[in-house]
């Protein structure tokens, strides 16, 4: 690949970004798309705007960029919580590190790479990208000390910034914990693996166990049931209707003669119920003789103090580690109820299945890797396969195939990764939605590092090796040489990958194509004009954190070997800073918060990137016969590992456990209002929570009908609309 092919890819992706950002600035002004581009504010305020048409709605503007830039960290924290702040700090960290790397490498390393050998240079546009890499430096060159110096500067800068970010995020996490004193999860513990006792329900077993061993601190418990959500939704809809029923409403709800086109029923929002007394069996779906069959071996146990719940969650309750398993309860909206119904004893089998399935998927993904690398190195394959020589006569087509098409094809295949890894994390048994997403994040970033970085490097080495001779395949002495040549050569593909997955990915993120198409379908096909009923999405940390970390790996490893990638990375991180701030402020809702638990993942992957970069540089210095640079790289590797160990000892325990001192201080402050807190615990966790309600409404399940009733009595029809949507959801389930 030459400079012309790279510029072709850069031009195409630049046009995509400019067009997408201009289109977004127009679409966000349309009142009909408020549920797509202002979903968070719509879910929070539940307000409707009927703006008249004006010509300015059709003119692109940069007002959203100004608003995203001027937003303070306090506003971002209020909109997205600690996780949003951590994510944006990760982007800012990358901007700072790679700005330093770009200044050092572009002005010091790049000229040395370009003039590294005595050769006749042509015009820049026709130069192959290999002349800008470390592979162009001749063996025994005395200028390799500059590469070693640049490596030292980048590593020191990254470690200093990592230390201060880790320290500041730890303070933010502790302040967040101290400020969330009313969070019911601090009083709750999830108990799994409850043993079966004949002639007793699981509920009775839980009561006896915690009454015997934690009599002074045990408050109550709530069982997890295996019951259909449809039955619970019907029960809730009936209760809501009885509470809202009035003479005025009865007049409004007369059955119509017109039939529904979907299910054939009448077009009334809900049917009238009789006032006949119900039997005790009808009052609750969990009453009756079959209650034991509906109980899972899992319960939520509530304690009088936070300290008691913390102590129970971190201790072994039984000599058998597979029974009475206790974990700290997530936030009420963070609980993943589906996995709580699965027996705890089978999760180790699921983890083995996930491991095997992941390995098979990695092997399967080698197919698109080989295909895309074949397109990148089409000029090499032309020497072997004669039918490809005709493409070389069409210069623009060759530039398009080698510079743009490979990264696009690879990115399309990568869209399969995130949903599959989320499915794997679900099977493994995460008890919280945030834990499932965090587990998927680790899986996705490991998958990307292997398939985008290592697999492409190995494929490059294989293609380059095949070009020479099959006889050298078994010669072990040639493997380091081939890998050393493959790393800077593959960096040219990484540049196009940053353009396709990074720049074009941000354009796709800002446009929100799937919610946009869903909005158009609901509005113009189903004729549903209620913006609040379309729903909103939480921030996809498992995909976006992984993407940013992968670009960090590419930036560190290619900084001294192929510095041309750094300008493209800087543009990506700058655009990401603006786009993600805008999305957090306007689009994504925050249902739960991990309290900054993504930062240890960021720290570990960054340290891995630094050590990997140093090891690759050490190999290059050895191949280039520079003993001076090689000897100075080894202490740098040891120092980086020692720095990581210090951070692991100093900061990581705060992210793995909650400090007891903070918990006890919170308990002491709440001694005078403990009874009020205990009453709220009984209704905080609702297994069958309706998703149609306001996502920012923190009222408990039992208090919801009263709040809706109060709004209805004051003239607000929100309760009626909620009941209408509930019955509509029932109808859609049976269509």
XYZ file of C-alpha atoms in Angstrom:
735
model
C 0.000 0.000 0.000
C 1.248 3.474 -0.850
C 0.378 6.969 0.314
C -2.226 7.403 -2.435
C -4.214 4.387 -1.246
C -4.090 5.665 2.334
C -5.238 9.119 1.259
C -8.090 7.532 -0.715
C -9.326 5.786 2.410
C -8.863 8.958 4.470
C -10.797 11.018 1.928
C -13.732 8.597 1.820
C -14.013 8.401 5.609
C -13.607 12.162 5.981
C -16.507 12.656 3.591
C -18.574 10.155 5.584
C -17.850 11.965 8.857
C -18.576 15.441 7.503
C -21.772 14.236 5.852
C -22.919 12.368 8.964
C -22.217 15.273 11.319
C -24.021 17.702 8.982
C -26.976 15.337 8.668
C -27.101 14.921 12.433
C -27.195 18.677 13.002
C -30.300 18.768 10.781
C -32.046 15.656 12.112
C -31.690 16.693 15.763
C -33.790 19.801 15.038
C -36.790 17.805 13.837
C -39.515 17.462 16.512
C -40.498 14.017 15.218
C -37.006 12.667 16.041
C -36.786 13.934 19.605
C -37.077 10.353 20.905
C -33.932 9.400 18.936
C -31.548 12.252 19.677
C -32.902 13.438 23.048
C -34.081 10.145 24.515
C -32.500 10.771 27.911
C -34.098 14.170 28.385
C -37.404 12.865 27.072
C -37.357 9.978 29.537
C -36.469 12.366 32.345
C -38.906 15.172 31.616
C -41.715 13.376 29.750
C -42.522 16.599 27.925
C -43.768 17.119 24.387
C -42.838 19.930 22.078
C -44.847 21.005 19.070
C -42.409 23.326 17.340
C -43.616 25.056 14.193
C -41.630 24.566 11.027
C -38.851 27.042 10.402
C -36.178 27.145 7.715
C -33.299 26.879 10.194
C -34.240 23.258 10.883
C -32.881 22.336 7.428
C -29.520 24.109 7.782
C -26.538 22.234 9.298
C -25.032 23.897 12.350
C -22.331 23.288 14.934
C -24.365 24.235 17.981
C -24.308 20.666 19.322
C -20.508 20.696 19.235
C -20.397 23.888 21.296
C -22.843 22.489 23.859
C -20.935 19.220 24.143
C -17.636 21.075 24.551
C -18.939 23.458 27.225
C -20.605 20.785 29.386
C -18.926 20.471 32.776
C -17.941 17.241 34.475
C -20.679 17.773 37.056
C -23.271 17.840 34.269
C -21.834 14.666 32.789
C -21.897 13.008 36.203
C -25.521 14.006 36.682
C -26.406 12.626 33.246
C -24.356 9.421 33.104
C -22.976 8.743 36.574
C -19.454 7.703 37.486
C -19.151 5.326 34.520
C -19.685 8.156 32.043
C -17.036 10.264 33.777
C -14.604 7.335 33.726
C -15.224 6.680 30.042
C -14.629 10.298 29.065
C -11.517 10.455 31.243
C -10.254 7.437 29.328
C -10.728 9.336 26.057
C -8.997 12.421 27.495
C -6.135 10.236 28.756
C -5.683 8.822 25.256
C -5.726 12.314 23.769
C -2.992 13.509 26.099
C -0.735 10.492 25.717
C -0.931 10.326 21.953
C -0.493 14.068 21.593
C 2.873 13.689 23.313
C 3.618 10.606 21.213
C 2.703 12.427 17.995
C 4.972 15.382 18.765
C 7.934 13.135 19.617
C 7.508 10.526 16.900
C 6.456 12.712 13.976
C 9.322 15.169 14.434
C 12.014 12.795 15.693
C 11.283 9.200 14.699
C 9.510 9.634 11.353
C 12.369 11.493 9.575
C 14.831 8.869 10.805
C 12.619 6.101 9.430
C 12.229 7.862 6.087
C 15.950 8.445 5.615
C 16.983 5.229 7.367
C 18.533 3.656 4.278
C 20.380 4.977 1.267
C 17.707 4.874 -1.426
C 16.258 7.096 -4.108
C 12.945 8.550 -2.962
C 10.120 9.363 -5.368
C 7.276 11.811 -4.899
C 5.420 11.400 -1.594
C 2.155 10.210 -3.136
C 3.866 7.250 -4.800
C 5.995 6.273 -1.824
C 5.120 2.949 -0.215
C 4.145 3.237 3.428
C 6.947 0.885 4.407
C 9.527 3.671 3.981
C 7.903 5.543 6.895
C 8.268 2.601 9.281
C 11.127 1.324 11.392
C 11.588 -1.452 8.852
C 13.280 1.099 6.582
C 16.102 1.686 9.090
C 19.232 -0.232 8.156
C 20.838 -2.728 10.478
C 23.365 -1.364 12.937
C 22.101 2.207 12.553
C 23.303 4.546 15.273
C 20.003 6.478 15.103
C 18.022 3.723 16.819
C 18.719 5.446 20.133
C 16.067 7.995 19.067
C 13.449 5.230 18.955
C 14.498 4.087 22.421
C 14.313 7.669 23.742
C 10.826 8.128 22.266
C 9.762 4.863 23.890
C 10.994 6.108 27.283
C 9.158 9.428 26.947
C 5.874 7.793 25.903
C 6.054 5.207 28.704
C 6.858 7.764 31.408
C 4.110 10.098 30.236
C 1.566 7.257 30.137
C 2.495 6.006 33.617
C 2.309 9.467 35.181
C -1.092 10.132 33.649
C -2.307 6.660 34.640
C -1.311 7.244 38.242
C -3.134 10.566 38.567
C -6.216 9.285 36.750
C -6.362 6.183 38.951
C -6.035 8.349 42.062
C -8.714 10.853 40.978
C -11.175 8.179 39.866
C -10.706 6.393 43.188
C -11.694 9.612 44.959
C -14.729 9.995 42.699
C -15.774 6.412 43.440
C -15.468 6.862 47.220
C -17.404 10.133 47.075
C -20.096 8.410 45.019
C -20.406 5.616 47.590
C -20.618 8.076 50.474
C -23.243 10.155 48.655
C -25.521 7.176 47.925
C -26.537 6.490 51.502
C -30.143 5.827 50.507
C -29.196 3.061 48.079
C -31.048 -0.080 49.261
C -28.392 -2.373 47.786
C -26.123 -1.637 50.767
C -28.659 -3.339 53.045
C -29.292 -6.334 50.763
C -27.462 -9.596 50.041
C -28.231 -12.112 47.310
C -28.224 -15.678 48.627
C -27.975 -18.539 46.119
C -27.726 -22.274 46.500
C -30.315 -22.493 49.274
C -30.423 -26.160 50.362
C -33.656 -28.118 50.085
C -35.288 -29.171 53.362
C -38.174 -31.673 53.186
C -41.609 -30.364 54.148
C -40.343 -26.762 54.088
C -40.340 -24.055 51.490
C -37.152 -22.232 50.592
C -38.578 -19.150 52.272
C -38.897 -20.979 55.592
C -35.346 -22.306 55.238
C -33.980 -18.795 54.691
C -35.891 -17.480 57.691
C -34.572 -20.183 60.010
C -30.974 -19.880 58.821
C -30.622 -16.126 59.207
C -32.686 -16.032 62.382
C -30.335 -18.552 63.954
C -27.020 -17.047 62.867
C -27.816 -13.344 62.340
C -30.660 -12.750 64.776
C -29.554 -9.250 65.772
C -29.069 -7.910 62.235
C -31.471 -9.929 60.060
C -34.497 -7.907 58.956
C -36.424 -9.794 56.273
C -36.036 -11.503 52.919
C -37.645 -11.682 49.507
C -37.731 -14.861 47.444
C -37.058 -14.988 43.711
C -39.873 -16.693 41.829
C -40.203 -18.476 38.520
C -43.335 -16.853 37.184
C -44.375 -15.607 33.771
C -44.077 -11.885 33.190
C -47.370 -11.909 31.255
C -49.317 -13.052 34.313
C -47.725 -10.381 36.468
C -48.342 -7.685 33.839
C -52.006 -8.624 33.616
C -52.330 -8.480 37.385
C -50.685 -5.051 37.516
C -52.903 -3.726 34.732
C -56.053 -4.887 36.543
C -54.950 -3.312 39.820
C -54.115 -0.052 38.064
C -57.485 0.027 36.407
C -59.385 -0.538 39.642
C -57.518 2.320 41.272
C -58.113 4.732 38.394
C -61.692 3.700 37.629
C -64.203 6.496 37.877
C -67.525 7.422 36.364
C -65.829 9.770 33.928
C -63.426 7.088 32.803
C -66.202 4.545 32.377
C -67.868 6.867 29.922
C -64.682 7.228 27.939
C -64.022 3.507 27.711
C -67.075 2.342 25.782
C -66.331 -0.564 23.410
C -66.236 0.460 19.785
C -67.618 -1.376 16.793
C -64.403 -1.003 14.828
C -62.156 -4.023 14.976
C -58.405 -3.900 15.474
C -56.502 -4.750 12.314
C -53.875 -6.784 14.132
C -55.648 -8.970 16.676
C -59.305 -8.638 15.676
C -60.409 -7.312 19.079
C -62.304 -4.187 19.874
C -60.413 -0.924 19.899
C -60.940 -0.059 23.552
C -57.836 0.635 25.589
C -58.980 -1.757 28.341
C -62.075 -3.760 29.231
C -64.342 -3.203 32.204
C -63.868 -5.495 35.163
C -66.554 -6.854 37.394
C -66.687 -5.844 41.023
C -67.145 -9.397 42.226
C -64.996 -10.472 45.115
C -61.999 -12.515 44.181
C -60.852 -15.635 45.880
C -57.592 -15.599 47.817
C -56.021 -17.539 44.972
C -56.687 -14.631 42.616
C -55.117 -12.043 44.881
C -51.557 -13.153 44.329
C -49.942 -15.294 41.702
C -47.638 -16.699 44.384
C -50.275 -17.909 46.819
C -51.578 -21.447 46.980
C -50.283 -24.950 47.372
C -47.808 -24.696 44.487
C -45.736 -21.908 46.031
C -42.803 -24.282 46.518
C -42.721 -25.002 42.804
C -42.473 -21.318 41.956
C -39.730 -20.496 44.445
C -36.151 -20.468 43.198
C -33.175 -21.400 45.331
C -32.325 -17.706 45.500
C -33.407 -14.949 47.843
C -32.731 -11.305 48.594
C -31.965 -10.962 52.303
C -32.220 -7.550 53.988
C -30.316 -6.486 57.115
C -30.735 -3.680 59.609
C -27.333 -2.107 58.913
C -25.062 -1.765 55.928
C -22.165 -3.191 57.871
C -24.058 -6.412 58.589
C -24.931 -6.846 54.910
C -21.312 -6.186 53.924
C -20.046 -8.726 56.437
C -22.467 -11.421 55.240
C -21.693 -10.826 51.560
C -17.946 -11.326 52.040
C -17.930 -14.380 54.303
C -18.374 -18.093 53.672
C -21.694 -19.195 55.152
C -21.353 -22.971 54.909
C -18.612 -25.642 54.778
C -20.031 -26.487 51.351
C -19.060 -23.533 49.118
C -21.852 -24.396 46.663
C -24.615 -23.763 49.204
C -25.588 -20.527 50.950
C -23.514 -18.519 48.482
C -23.744 -14.815 49.343
C -22.963 -11.815 47.154
C -23.536 -8.110 47.566
C -26.816 -7.163 45.926
C -26.732 -4.832 42.923
C -28.899 -1.754 42.635
C -32.605 -2.543 42.206
C -32.573 -1.666 38.508
C -29.267 -3.455 38.026
C -30.427 -6.918 39.096
C -30.452 -9.501 36.297
C -33.368 -11.588 37.481
C -33.112 -14.273 34.792
C -29.784 -15.569 36.121
C -31.012 -15.580 39.710
C -33.452 -18.349 38.801
C -30.671 -20.582 37.443
C -29.210 -23.090 39.952
C -25.821 -21.889 41.140
C -24.268 -25.376 40.910
C -24.388 -25.466 37.086
C -22.588 -22.205 36.399
C -19.162 -23.897 36.306
C -20.442 -26.087 33.468
C -21.673 -23.018 31.642
C -18.275 -21.371 31.964
C -16.591 -24.375 30.338
C -19.109 -24.253 27.496
C -18.461 -20.527 27.028
C -14.699 -21.129 26.951
C -15.000 -23.805 24.263
C -17.462 -21.722 22.226
C -15.150 -18.690 22.427
C -12.208 -20.706 21.120
C -14.284 -22.007 18.216
C -15.430 -18.484 17.392
C -11.840 -17.226 17.414
C -10.875 -19.969 14.971
C -13.849 -19.171 12.747
C -12.921 -15.467 12.728
C -9.564 -16.230 11.132
C -11.417 -16.513 7.812
C -12.254 -12.783 7.475
C -8.803 -11.912 8.861
C -7.048 -13.857 6.089
C -9.417 -12.448 3.490
C -8.877 -8.821 4.486
C -5.102 -9.214 4.694
C -5.168 -10.744 1.233
C -6.883 -7.604 -0.050
C -4.352 -5.350 1.692
C -1.423 -7.181 0.112
C -3.012 -7.627 -3.284
C 0.208 -6.461 -4.947
C 2.083 -9.404 -3.413
C -0.580 -11.907 -4.392
C -0.487 -10.653 -7.982
C 2.993 -12.091 -8.330
C 1.684 -15.553 -7.513
C -1.820 -15.522 -8.993
C -1.820 -14.369 -12.611
C -5.567 -13.648 -12.808
C -5.109 -10.773 -10.321
C -2.625 -8.920 -12.516
C -5.397 -7.185 -14.479
C -6.383 -5.212 -11.394
C -2.973 -3.550 -11.304
C -3.732 -1.728 -14.550
C -6.623 0.143 -12.904
C -4.881 2.386 -10.402
C -7.904 3.874 -8.634
C -9.582 0.471 -8.316
C -6.395 -0.972 -6.832
C -6.177 1.902 -4.332
C -9.826 1.387 -3.369
C -9.388 -2.360 -2.862
C -6.151 -2.147 -0.880
C -6.846 1.060 1.073
C -10.557 1.063 1.876
C -12.305 -2.239 1.195
C -10.335 -4.512 3.627
C -11.099 -2.463 6.727
C -14.770 -2.096 5.764
C -15.183 -5.857 5.280
C -13.449 -6.557 8.582
C -15.560 -4.020 10.488
C -18.756 -5.613 9.133
C -17.642 -8.988 10.483
C -16.795 -7.394 13.845
C -20.426 -6.409 14.370
C -21.056 -10.046 15.287
C -18.626 -9.919 18.206
C -20.375 -7.679 20.766
C -23.803 -9.416 20.740
C -22.170 -12.831 20.915
C -19.915 -11.851 23.817
C -22.908 -10.375 25.636
C -24.663 -13.715 25.166
C -21.619 -15.562 26.534
C -21.523 -13.252 29.571
C -25.205 -13.931 30.191
C -24.657 -17.684 30.137
C -21.795 -17.391 32.632
C -24.252 -16.272 35.311
C -23.807 -12.561 36.032
C -26.290 -11.434 38.694
C -26.286 -7.802 37.567
C -26.749 -6.116 34.228
C -23.682 -3.958 34.788
C -21.641 -7.038 35.690
C -22.781 -8.751 32.514
C -21.850 -5.724 30.441
C -18.477 -5.415 32.176
C -17.743 -9.097 31.559
C -18.702 -8.666 27.913
C -16.370 -5.653 27.727
C -13.403 -7.766 28.844
C -14.289 -10.500 26.346
C -14.706 -8.049 23.474
C -11.432 -6.220 24.108
C -9.484 -9.493 24.392
C -11.107 -10.751 21.205
C -10.300 -7.531 19.351
C -6.697 -7.449 20.512
C -6.176 -11.011 19.340
C -8.038 -10.844 16.013
C -7.310 -7.260 15.006
C -3.715 -7.106 16.194
C -2.113 -10.518 16.598
C -4.091 -12.436 13.967
C -3.450 -9.758 11.343
C 0.252 -9.718 12.182
C 0.504 -13.506 11.891
C -1.461 -13.450 8.638
C 0.847 -10.770 7.291
C 3.836 -12.907 8.223
C 2.277 -15.927 6.529
C 1.545 -14.007 3.304
C 5.011 -12.490 3.266
C 6.540 -15.896 3.985
C 4.547 -17.574 1.221
C 5.832 -14.996 -1.211
C 9.416 -16.123 -0.682
C 9.493 -19.862 -0.316
C 7.729 -22.799 1.274
C 11.059 -24.363 2.202
C 11.722 -21.747 4.897
C 8.470 -22.517 6.681
C 10.082 -24.983 9.067
C 13.183 -22.888 9.761
C 12.729 -21.518 13.287
C 15.461 -18.917 12.806
C 13.383 -17.100 10.187
C 10.266 -16.708 12.370
C 11.523 -13.664 14.389
C 12.690 -12.025 11.173
C 9.345 -12.565 9.485
C 7.438 -11.272 12.529
C 9.711 -8.236 12.735
C 8.890 -7.421 9.125
C 5.188 -8.138 9.574
C 4.557 -5.736 12.484
C 5.455 -2.472 10.678
C 3.947 -3.781 7.438
C 0.632 -4.509 9.155
C 0.634 -1.010 10.642
C -0.463 0.264 7.233
C -3.623 -1.821 7.550
C -4.151 -0.539 11.090
C -4.283 3.000 9.715
C -7.163 2.125 7.406
C -8.839 0.232 10.251
C -8.753 3.371 12.419
C -10.395 5.274 9.578
C -13.133 2.708 8.944
C -13.883 1.531 12.473
C -13.004 4.781 14.237
C -14.032 7.718 12.085
C -16.910 5.994 10.299
C -17.962 4.323 13.565
C -18.371 7.731 15.217
C -20.449 8.884 12.256
C -22.703 5.866 12.753
C -22.870 6.541 16.511
C -23.989 10.129 16.105
C -26.665 9.261 13.529
C -28.082 6.332 15.566
C -29.358 4.408 12.498
C -31.241 1.671 14.355
C -33.234 3.997 16.676
C -33.792 6.309 13.697
C -35.296 3.526 11.572
C -37.317 2.276 14.546
C -38.718 5.763 15.078
C -39.730 6.056 11.423
C -41.343 2.606 11.558
C -43.361 3.366 14.690
C -44.352 6.828 13.516
C -45.237 6.266 9.862
C -46.059 2.546 9.700
C -47.667 1.866 13.082
C -48.901 5.485 13.373
C -47.689 5.772 16.966
C -46.997 9.446 17.646
C -46.153 9.063 21.341
C -42.416 9.822 21.569
C -42.187 8.552 25.135
C -43.236 5.022 24.146
C -40.279 4.319 21.858
C -37.904 3.609 24.725
C -34.299 4.605 25.322
C -30.955 2.813 25.469
C -28.208 2.608 28.034
C -24.651 3.449 27.042
C -22.957 0.485 25.256
C -19.832 0.412 27.408
C -18.961 -3.129 26.326
C -18.435 -1.977 22.731
C -17.184 1.594 23.110
C -14.687 0.966 25.916
C -13.311 -1.979 23.927
C -12.974 0.110 20.772
C -11.113 2.922 22.530
C -8.788 0.452 24.273
C -8.045 -1.336 20.992
C -7.062 1.963 19.387
C -4.831 2.564 22.391
C -3.081 -0.765 21.758
C -2.601 0.128 18.091
C -1.342 3.597 18.989
C 1.246 2.434 21.516
C 2.593 -0.459 19.433
C 2.807 1.584 16.217
C 3.993 4.892 17.697
C 7.714 4.256 17.212
C 7.388 1.731 14.360
C 4.852 3.489 12.122
C 4.241 7.035 13.435
C 1.904 7.929 10.561
C -0.965 6.294 12.467
C -0.813 8.899 15.240
C -2.503 11.813 13.392
C -5.450 9.571 12.479
C -5.730 8.423 16.091
C -5.663 11.987 17.395
C -8.499 12.962 15.069
C -10.486 9.941 16.250
C -10.019 10.681 19.959
C -10.906 14.343 19.481
C -14.097 13.458 17.596
C -14.879 10.757 20.156
C -14.560 13.317 22.942
C -17.225 15.505 21.325
C -19.536 12.748 20.101
C -19.651 10.755 23.331
C -20.184 13.842 25.483
C -23.156 14.726 23.301
C -24.545 11.181 23.449
C -24.230 10.965 27.233
C -25.921 14.323 27.707
C -28.791 13.774 25.281
C -29.255 10.189 24.101
C -28.393 7.445 26.577
C -30.197 6.946 29.871
C -28.560 5.765 33.082
C -30.400 2.942 34.826
C -27.475 1.700 36.911
C -23.912 2.656 37.760
C -20.917 0.466 38.553
C -19.146 3.255 40.426
C -16.157 3.397 38.073
C -15.382 -0.332 37.841
C -14.391 0.073 34.179
C -11.214 1.923 35.090
C -9.256 -1.151 36.323
C -9.942 -2.676 32.892
C -8.606 0.478 31.237
C -5.520 0.488 33.446
C -4.698 -3.193 32.848
C -5.092 -2.978 29.070
C -2.957 0.182 28.958
C -0.167 -1.507 30.924
C -0.455 -4.521 28.621
C -0.113 -2.195 25.619
C 3.001 -0.537 27.052
C 4.715 -3.842 27.878
C 3.779 -5.283 24.472
C 5.210 -2.201 22.770
C 8.452 -2.511 24.728
C 8.807 -6.225 23.959
C 8.261 -5.638 20.236
C 10.754 -2.768 20.319
C 13.253 -5.005 22.106
C 12.878 -7.564 19.318
C 13.378 -4.901 16.672
C 16.469 -3.526 18.326
C 17.875 -7.039 18.468
C 17.143 -7.697 14.791
C 18.617 -4.320 13.827
C 21.740 -5.211 15.843
C 21.524 -2.250 18.213
C 22.882 -3.488 21.531
C 22.660 -0.001 23.064
C 18.901 0.325 22.486
C 18.239 -3.301 23.494
C 20.071 -3.002 26.808
C 18.142 0.141 27.767
C 14.745 -1.359 26.893
C 14.946 -4.187 29.460
C 14.960 -1.835 32.532
C 11.980 -0.016 31.008
C 9.954 -3.244 30.896
C 10.804 -4.053 34.521
C 9.928 -0.523 35.676
C 6.550 -0.651 33.932
C 5.681 -3.952 35.604
C 6.714 -2.598 39.006
C 4.553 0.479 38.459
C 1.586 -1.733 37.621
C 2.126 -3.777 40.791
C 2.231 -0.607 42.894
C -1.074 0.601 41.408
C -2.588 -2.829 41.945
C -1.674 -2.717 45.630
C -2.526 0.969 46.153
C -5.771 1.502 44.222
C -7.309 -1.777 43.040
C -8.662 -2.984 46.450
C -10.861 0.120 46.631
C -12.533 -0.946 43.377
C -12.966 -4.562 44.446
C -14.421 -3.917 47.909
C -16.274 -1.156 49.712
C -14.301 0.324 52.640
C -15.823 -0.675 55.980
C -15.086 2.729 57.466
C -17.378 4.483 54.984
C -20.150 1.948 55.566
C -19.991 2.325 59.366
C -20.020 6.126 59.119
C -23.111 5.915 56.918
C -24.800 3.637 59.477
C -24.037 6.052 62.297
C -25.586 8.945 60.412
C -28.755 6.942 59.763
C -29.349 5.746 63.331
C -32.162 8.240 63.862
C -33.959 7.364 60.609
C -33.321 3.638 60.432
C -36.982 2.613 60.644
C -37.873 4.712 57.639
C -35.063 3.117 55.642
C -36.159 -0.383 56.678
C -39.691 0.236 55.448
C -38.381 1.184 52.010
C -36.330 -1.992 51.765
C -39.464 -4.140 51.647
C -40.516 -2.689 48.314
C -37.223 -1.648 46.695
C -36.604 -4.792 44.669
C -39.401 -5.646 42.247
C -38.865 -8.720 40.101
C -41.525 -7.710 37.569
C -40.796 -4.060 36.973
C -42.581 -2.317 34.134
C -40.301 -0.778 31.535
C -42.873 1.711 30.331
C -42.461 3.929 33.345
C -40.042 6.789 33.554
C -36.526 5.384 33.711
C -35.482 7.992 36.224
C -38.380 7.325 38.571
C -36.908 5.837 41.718
C -40.203 5.107 43.434
C -40.670 1.597 44.727
C -43.020 -0.910 43.162
C -45.645 -0.648 45.861
C -45.646 3.124 45.714
C -46.155 3.312 41.956
C -49.939 2.893 41.915
C -50.364 5.579 44.561
C -48.182 8.033 42.647
C -50.021 7.362 39.414
C -53.332 7.719 41.234
C -52.268 11.010 42.752
C -51.326 12.366 39.322
C -54.654 11.215 37.925
C -56.587 12.958 40.716
C -54.848 16.219 39.912
C -55.934 16.049 36.289
C -52.860 14.339 34.859
C -53.702 11.428 32.545
C -50.262 9.827 32.824
C -51.742 6.947 34.807
C -54.335 6.283 32.126
C -51.648 6.344 29.445
C -49.545 3.889 31.444
C -52.480 1.490 31.774
C -53.220 1.867 28.094
C -49.629 0.975 27.247
C -49.711 -1.986 29.639
C -52.759 -3.499 27.992
C -51.300 -2.724 24.579
C -48.162 -4.615 25.566
C -50.345 -7.575 26.513
C -52.025 -7.494 23.123
C -48.667 -7.371 21.341
C -47.468 -10.442 23.220
C -50.325 -12.513 21.826
C -50.216 -11.267 18.243
